[in-house]
Coordinates of C-alpha atoms in Angstrom, one line a residue:
M1 CA -20.9 -15.1 -83.2
D2 CA -18.6 -12.4 -81.6
V3 CA -19.7 -8.7 -81.7
L4 CA -17.3 -7.6 -84.5
S5 CA -18.3 -10.5 -86.7
D6 CA -22.0 -9.7 -85.9
L7 CA -21.6 -6.1 -87.1
L8 CA -19.7 -7.1 -90.2
H9 CA -22.4 -9.7 -91.0
R10 CA -25.4 -7.4 -90.4
A11 CA -23.8 -4.4 -92.2
R12 CA -23.3 -6.8 -95.1
A13 CA -19.6 -6.1 -95.3
A14 CA -19.0 -8.7 -98.0
D15 CA -18.7 -9.0 -101.8
A16 CA -16.4 -6.0 -102.0
V17 CA -15.3 -4.8 -105.4
V18 CA -11.6 -5.7 -105.6
R19 CA -9.1 -3.8 -107.8
Q20 CA -5.4 -3.9 -108.3
L21 CA -3.8 -0.5 -109.1
I22 CA -0.4 -0.4 -110.7
Q23 CA 1.0 3.1 -111.4
R24 CA 4.2 4.7 -112.4
P25 CA 5.2 8.0 -111.0
P26 CA 3.9 10.7 -111.4
W27 CA 0.4 9.5 -110.8
S28 CA -2.6 10.7 -108.8
M29 CA -6.3 9.6 -108.8
T30 CA -9.3 11.0 -106.9
F31 CA -12.1 8.7 -105.9
A32 CA -15.4 10.5 -105.7
D33 CA -18.7 9.2 -104.3
A34 CA -16.8 6.3 -102.8
P35 CA -18.6 3.6 -100.8
P36 CA -18.8 3.9 -97.1
L37 CA -15.7 1.8 -96.4
T38 CA -12.7 1.3 -98.6
L39 CA -9.5 -0.6 -97.9
V40 CA -6.3 0.3 -99.7
A41 CA -3.2 -1.7 -99.1
A42 CA 0.3 -1.0 -100.5
L43 CA 1.8 -4.2 -102.0
G44 CA 4.8 -2.6 -103.6
G45 CA 6.2 0.9 -103.6
H46 CA 4.5 3.6 -101.6
A47 CA 1.5 6.0 -101.9
F48 CA 0.0 9.0 -100.1
V49 CA -3.7 9.0 -99.2
S50 CA -5.3 12.5 -98.8
L51 CA -8.8 13.4 -97.7
G52 CA -8.4 17.0 -98.6
T53 CA -8.4 18.0 -95.0
G54 CA -5.3 17.5 -92.9
P55 CA -1.9 16.3 -94.0
P56 CA -1.6 13.4 -96.5
V57 CA -0.7 10.0 -95.0
R58 CA 2.0 7.9 -96.4
L59 CA 1.5 4.2 -97.0
A60 CA 4.6 2.0 -97.1
V61 CA 4.7 -1.6 -98.2
G62 CA 2.3 -3.6 -96.1
D63 CA 0.5 -0.6 -94.7
I64 CA -3.3 -0.7 -94.9
A65 CA -5.6 2.4 -95.0
L66 CA -9.2 2.1 -94.0
V67 CA -11.1 5.1 -95.5
S68 CA -14.7 5.9 -94.5
T69 CA -15.3 9.1 -96.4
K70 CA -16.9 9.7 -99.8
S71 CA -13.9 11.5 -101.5
Y72 CA -10.2 11.0 -101.3
T73 CA -7.1 11.0 -103.4
I74 CA -4.2 8.5 -103.8
A75 CA -1.0 9.6 -105.3
D76 CA 2.7 9.0 -105.6
D77 CA 3.4 12.3 -103.9
P78 CA 1.3 14.9 -102.2
G79 CA 2.4 17.4 -104.8
T80 CA 1.2 15.5 -107.8
A81 CA -2.0 16.9 -109.1
P82 CA -4.9 14.5 -109.7
Q83 CA -5.0 13.2 -113.3
V84 CA -8.3 11.3 -113.2
V85 CA -11.4 11.2 -111.1
I86 CA -12.9 7.7 -110.6
R87 CA -16.6 7.7 -110.1
G88 CA -18.5 4.4 -110.1
A89 CA -17.0 2.1 -112.8
K90 CA -15.5 4.9 -115.0
K91 CA -12.4 7.2 -115.0
Y92 CA -13.0 10.8 -115.9
P93 CA -10.3 13.3 -117.0
V94 CA -9.7 16.0 -114.4
T95 CA -9.8 18.6 -117.3
G96 CA -13.5 17.8 -117.9
T97 CA -12.8 17.1 -121.6
G98 CA -13.0 13.8 -123.3
E99 CA -15.2 10.8 -122.7
P100 CA -15.0 8.7 -119.5
A101 CA -13.0 5.5 -119.8
P102 CA -14.2 2.3 -118.3
R103 CA -11.9 0.7 -115.7
A104 CA -10.4 -2.6 -116.3
P105 CA -12.3 -5.5 -114.6
R106 CA -9.7 -6.2 -111.9
T107 CA -6.3 -4.6 -112.7
Y108 CA -5.4 -1.3 -114.3
G109 CA -2.0 0.3 -114.8
D110 CA 1.2 -1.2 -115.9
G111 CA 3.9 -3.1 -114.1
S112 CA 7.0 -1.2 -115.3
P113 CA 10.0 -0.8 -113.0
G114 CA 9.3 1.8 -110.3
A115 CA 5.6 1.3 -110.3
T116 CA 3.5 1.3 -107.1
T117 CA 1.2 -1.7 -106.7
M118 CA -1.8 -1.5 -104.5
V119 CA -5.0 -3.3 -103.9
R120 CA -8.3 -1.6 -103.2
G121 CA -11.5 -3.1 -101.9
A122 CA -14.7 -1.0 -101.8
Y123 CA -17.4 -2.1 -99.4
E124 CA -21.1 -1.1 -99.8
L125 CA -22.3 -1.3 -96.2
H126 CA -25.9 -1.4 -95.3
G127 CA -28.3 0.2 -92.8
V128 CA -28.0 1.7 -89.4
V129 CA -25.9 -1.2 -88.1
A130 CA -23.2 0.1 -90.4
E131 CA -23.1 3.3 -88.4
R132 CA -21.8 1.3 -85.4
L133 CA -19.2 -0.4 -87.5
L134 CA -18.0 3.0 -89.0
A135 CA -18.0 4.6 -85.5
M136 CA -15.0 2.4 -84.8
L137 CA -12.9 4.4 -87.3
P138 CA -11.9 7.9 -88.1
P139 CA -12.3 9.0 -91.7
L140 CA -8.8 7.7 -92.4
A141 CA -7.2 4.9 -90.3
V142 CA -3.8 3.6 -91.2
V143 CA -2.8 0.2 -89.9
P144 CA 1.1 -0.3 -90.1
A145 CA 2.5 -3.3 -91.7
G146 CA 2.6 -6.3 -89.3
P147 CA 3.2 -10.0 -89.4
R148 CA -0.5 -11.0 -89.3
T149 CA -1.7 -8.6 -91.9
G150 CA 1.4 -9.1 -93.9
A151 CA 0.8 -12.8 -94.2
A152 CA -2.8 -12.1 -95.5
L153 CA -1.6 -9.4 -97.9
E154 CA 1.0 -11.8 -99.3
L155 CA -1.8 -14.3 -100.1
L156 CA -3.9 -11.5 -101.6
S157 CA -1.0 -10.2 -103.7
A158 CA -0.4 -13.7 -105.1
E159 CA -4.0 -14.3 -105.9
V160 CA -4.7 -10.9 -107.4
A161 CA -2.4 -11.6 -110.4
R162 CA -4.2 -14.9 -111.2
D163 CA -7.1 -15.4 -113.5
E164 CA -8.6 -18.8 -112.7
P165 CA -12.1 -20.1 -112.1
G166 CA -13.7 -18.7 -108.9
Q167 CA -11.0 -15.9 -108.7
D168 CA -13.4 -13.2 -107.7
A169 CA -14.7 -15.3 -104.8
V170 CA -11.2 -16.0 -103.6
L171 CA -10.1 -12.4 -103.8
R172 CA -13.2 -11.2 -101.9
R173 CA -12.7 -13.7 -99.1
L174 CA -9.0 -12.8 -98.8
L175 CA -9.9 -9.1 -98.7
D176 CA -12.5 -9.8 -96.0
L177 CA -9.7 -11.5 -94.1
V178 CA -7.4 -8.5 -94.5
L179 CA -10.3 -6.2 -93.4
V180 CA -11.0 -8.1 -90.2
L181 CA -7.3 -8.3 -89.3
A182 CA -6.9 -4.6 -90.0
L183 CA -9.9 -3.7 -87.9
R184 CA -8.5 -5.9 -85.1
A185 CA -5.1 -4.2 -85.3
W186 CA -6.6 -0.8 -85.3
C187 CA -8.8 -1.5 -82.3
A188 CA -5.7 -2.8 -80.4
S189 CA -3.6 0.3 -81.1
A190 CA -5.9 3.2 -81.3
A191 CA -8.9 4.7 -79.5
P192 CA -12.0 2.9 -80.7
P193 CA -15.5 3.3 -79.0
P194 CA -15.6 2.2 -75.4
W195 CA -17.7 -1.0 -76.3
V196 CA -14.9 -2.2 -78.6
R197 CA -12.3 -2.0 -75.8
A198 CA -14.8 -3.7 -73.4
L199 CA -14.7 -6.8 -75.7
D200 CA -11.3 -7.7 -74.2
D201 CA -12.8 -8.0 -70.7
A202 CA -13.9 -11.5 -70.0
G203 CA -17.1 -10.7 -68.1
V204 CA -18.3 -7.7 -70.0
G205 CA -17.2 -9.1 -73.3
E206 CA -19.3 -12.2 -72.7
A207 CA -22.3 -10.0 -71.8
L208 CA -21.9 -8.0 -75.0
R209 CA -21.7 -11.2 -77.0
L210 CA -24.9 -12.4 -75.4
L211 CA -26.7 -9.1 -76.1
H212 CA -25.8 -9.3 -79.7
A213 CA -26.6 -13.0 -80.0
E214 CA -30.0 -12.8 -78.4
P215 CA -31.2 -9.2 -78.5
A216 CA -35.0 -10.3 -78.1
H217 CA -34.2 -12.2 -74.9
R218 CA -35.7 -10.6 -71.8
W219 CA -32.3 -9.9 -70.2
T220 CA -31.9 -8.6 -66.7
V221 CA -28.8 -7.2 -65.1
A222 CA -28.9 -10.1 -62.7
E223 CA -28.9 -12.8 -65.4
L224 CA -26.2 -11.0 -67.4
A225 CA -24.1 -10.7 -64.2
A226 CA -24.6 -14.4 -63.6
R227 CA -23.5 -15.4 -67.1
A228 CA -20.5 -13.1 -66.8
G229 CA -19.5 -14.7 -63.5
L230 CA -19.8 -11.5 -61.4
S231 CA -22.0 -10.1 -58.7
R232 CA -24.9 -7.9 -59.9
A233 CA -23.3 -4.7 -58.4
A234 CA -19.8 -5.5 -59.7
F235 CA -21.1 -6.4 -63.1
A236 CA -23.3 -3.3 -63.5
A237 CA -20.5 -1.0 -62.4
R238 CA -17.8 -2.7 -64.5
F239 CA -20.1 -2.7 -67.7
A240 CA -20.9 1.0 -67.3
H241 CA -17.2 1.9 -66.7
L242 CA -15.9 0.0 -69.7
V243 CA -18.8 0.5 -72.2
G244 CA -19.8 4.0 -71.1
E245 CA -23.5 3.2 -70.3
P246 CA -25.5 0.6 -68.3
P247 CA -26.1 -2.7 -69.8
L248 CA -29.8 -2.3 -70.3
T249 CA -29.3 1.1 -71.9
Y250 CA -26.8 -0.5 -74.3
L251 CA -29.3 -3.3 -75.0
T252 CA -32.1 -0.8 -75.9
G253 CA -29.7 1.1 -78.2
W254 CA -28.8 -2.2 -80.0
R255 CA -32.4 -3.2 -80.3
M256 CA -33.4 0.1 -81.8
T257 CA -30.5 -0.2 -84.3
L258 CA -31.8 -3.6 -85.4
A259 CA -35.4 -2.3 -85.5
A260 CA -34.4 0.7 -87.7
D261 CA -33.0 -1.7 -90.3
L262 CA -35.9 -4.2 -90.0
L263 CA -38.4 -1.3 -90.6
R264 CA -36.7 -0.3 -93.7
D265 CA -35.7 -3.7 -95.1
T266 CA -38.9 -5.7 -94.5
E267 CA -42.6 -5.3 -94.8
D268 CA -43.1 -6.7 -91.3
T269 CA -45.7 -4.9 -89.2
V270 CA -44.5 -2.6 -86.3
A271 CA -45.8 -5.2 -83.9
A272 CA -43.8 -7.9 -85.6
V273 CA -40.6 -5.7 -85.6
A274 CA -41.2 -4.9 -81.9
K275 CA -41.5 -8.6 -81.0
A276 CA -38.4 -9.4 -83.0
V277 CA -36.3 -7.1 -80.9
G278 CA -37.7 -8.1 -77.6
Y279 CA -40.9 -6.0 -77.1
E280 CA -44.2 -7.6 -76.5
D281 CA -45.9 -4.2 -76.3
P282 CA -45.8 -2.3 -79.7
F283 CA -46.6 1.0 -77.8
A284 CA -43.6 0.6 -75.5
F285 CA -41.5 -0.2 -78.5
S286 CA -42.7 2.9 -80.4
V287 CA -41.9 5.1 -77.4
A288 CA -38.4 3.6 -77.1
F289 CA -37.9 3.9 -80.9
K290 CA -38.9 7.5 -81.1
R291 CA -36.8 8.4 -78.1
T292 CA -33.7 6.8 -79.7
R293 CA -34.2 7.5 -83.4
G294 CA -36.1 10.8 -83.2
A295 CA -39.0 9.5 -85.3
S296 CA -41.9 7.0 -84.8
P297 CA -41.5 3.5 -86.4
S298 CA -44.1 4.5 -89.1
D299 CA -42.4 7.8 -89.9
W300 CA -39.0 6.1 -90.0
R301 CA -40.5 3.5 -92.5
R302 CA -42.1 6.3 -94.6
G303 CA -38.7 8.0 -94.8
R304 CA -37.3 4.8 -96.6
E305 CA -40.3 4.9 -99.0
N306 CA -39.7 8.5 -99.8
I307 CA -36.0 7.8 -100.5
S308 CA -36.7 4.9 -102.8
S309 CA -39.5 6.7 -104.8

């Protein structure tokens, strides 16, 4: 499994809630308490996305916005005042009067001439691994229309209007496809974290894949270099240059990321978690974890218990 696929899998970026929005001007809606990652694609017409800071960004047909902030507004025009606030599964009037209205299961709005049609997918990401995924993106990333994303959006647009058995599953999988293609396009055209750019390098990219595939393996720089087809010195220098840190430092960070989620998601002992991420000595693991996460494994786990209680 490649590194991006691994992050999406471990962050549980699946089973997104898919909605189609069809709105006639003037319209404006604010999404409050949004999930960590939202994908908005313009299928027809145009829209403006605003985070409340910085200028609004226009979405033309085929453009995709990746939003990783809790509150944002989508409107036909930056000057249109928000009419509703969407929180959870309900729409609330901006005036604060009246009862909240439930949203339609999949599509809301009407298809009259001049309407803007969009699709929105909200992803509830999970754990510390999600932080690495979201670090790839600014709060608002716009991927311009392109042939690859366009083909996927065309399929999604055709399916979103259907109502057949298994439709939710089809829509979620198509949305996942759009998300991955959009992330690829963003990484190719913007300034993602150094490790993302390093994936394009044959040797260093292979090393990153190995570190993600087998984090508990007792990797050495010499073994990674051999697997990458480079000398030890050349590999170490190239990895540090492209990724921004030495290979074993990267490995430690990745192991601690996995351990943080294991401590909060499982009842495994600290020793078992240590072994799962490549540490035979629980004490050495605890020292590395506290240095990386700022808390001992036990304190980190108690933090989860305090949140859930």
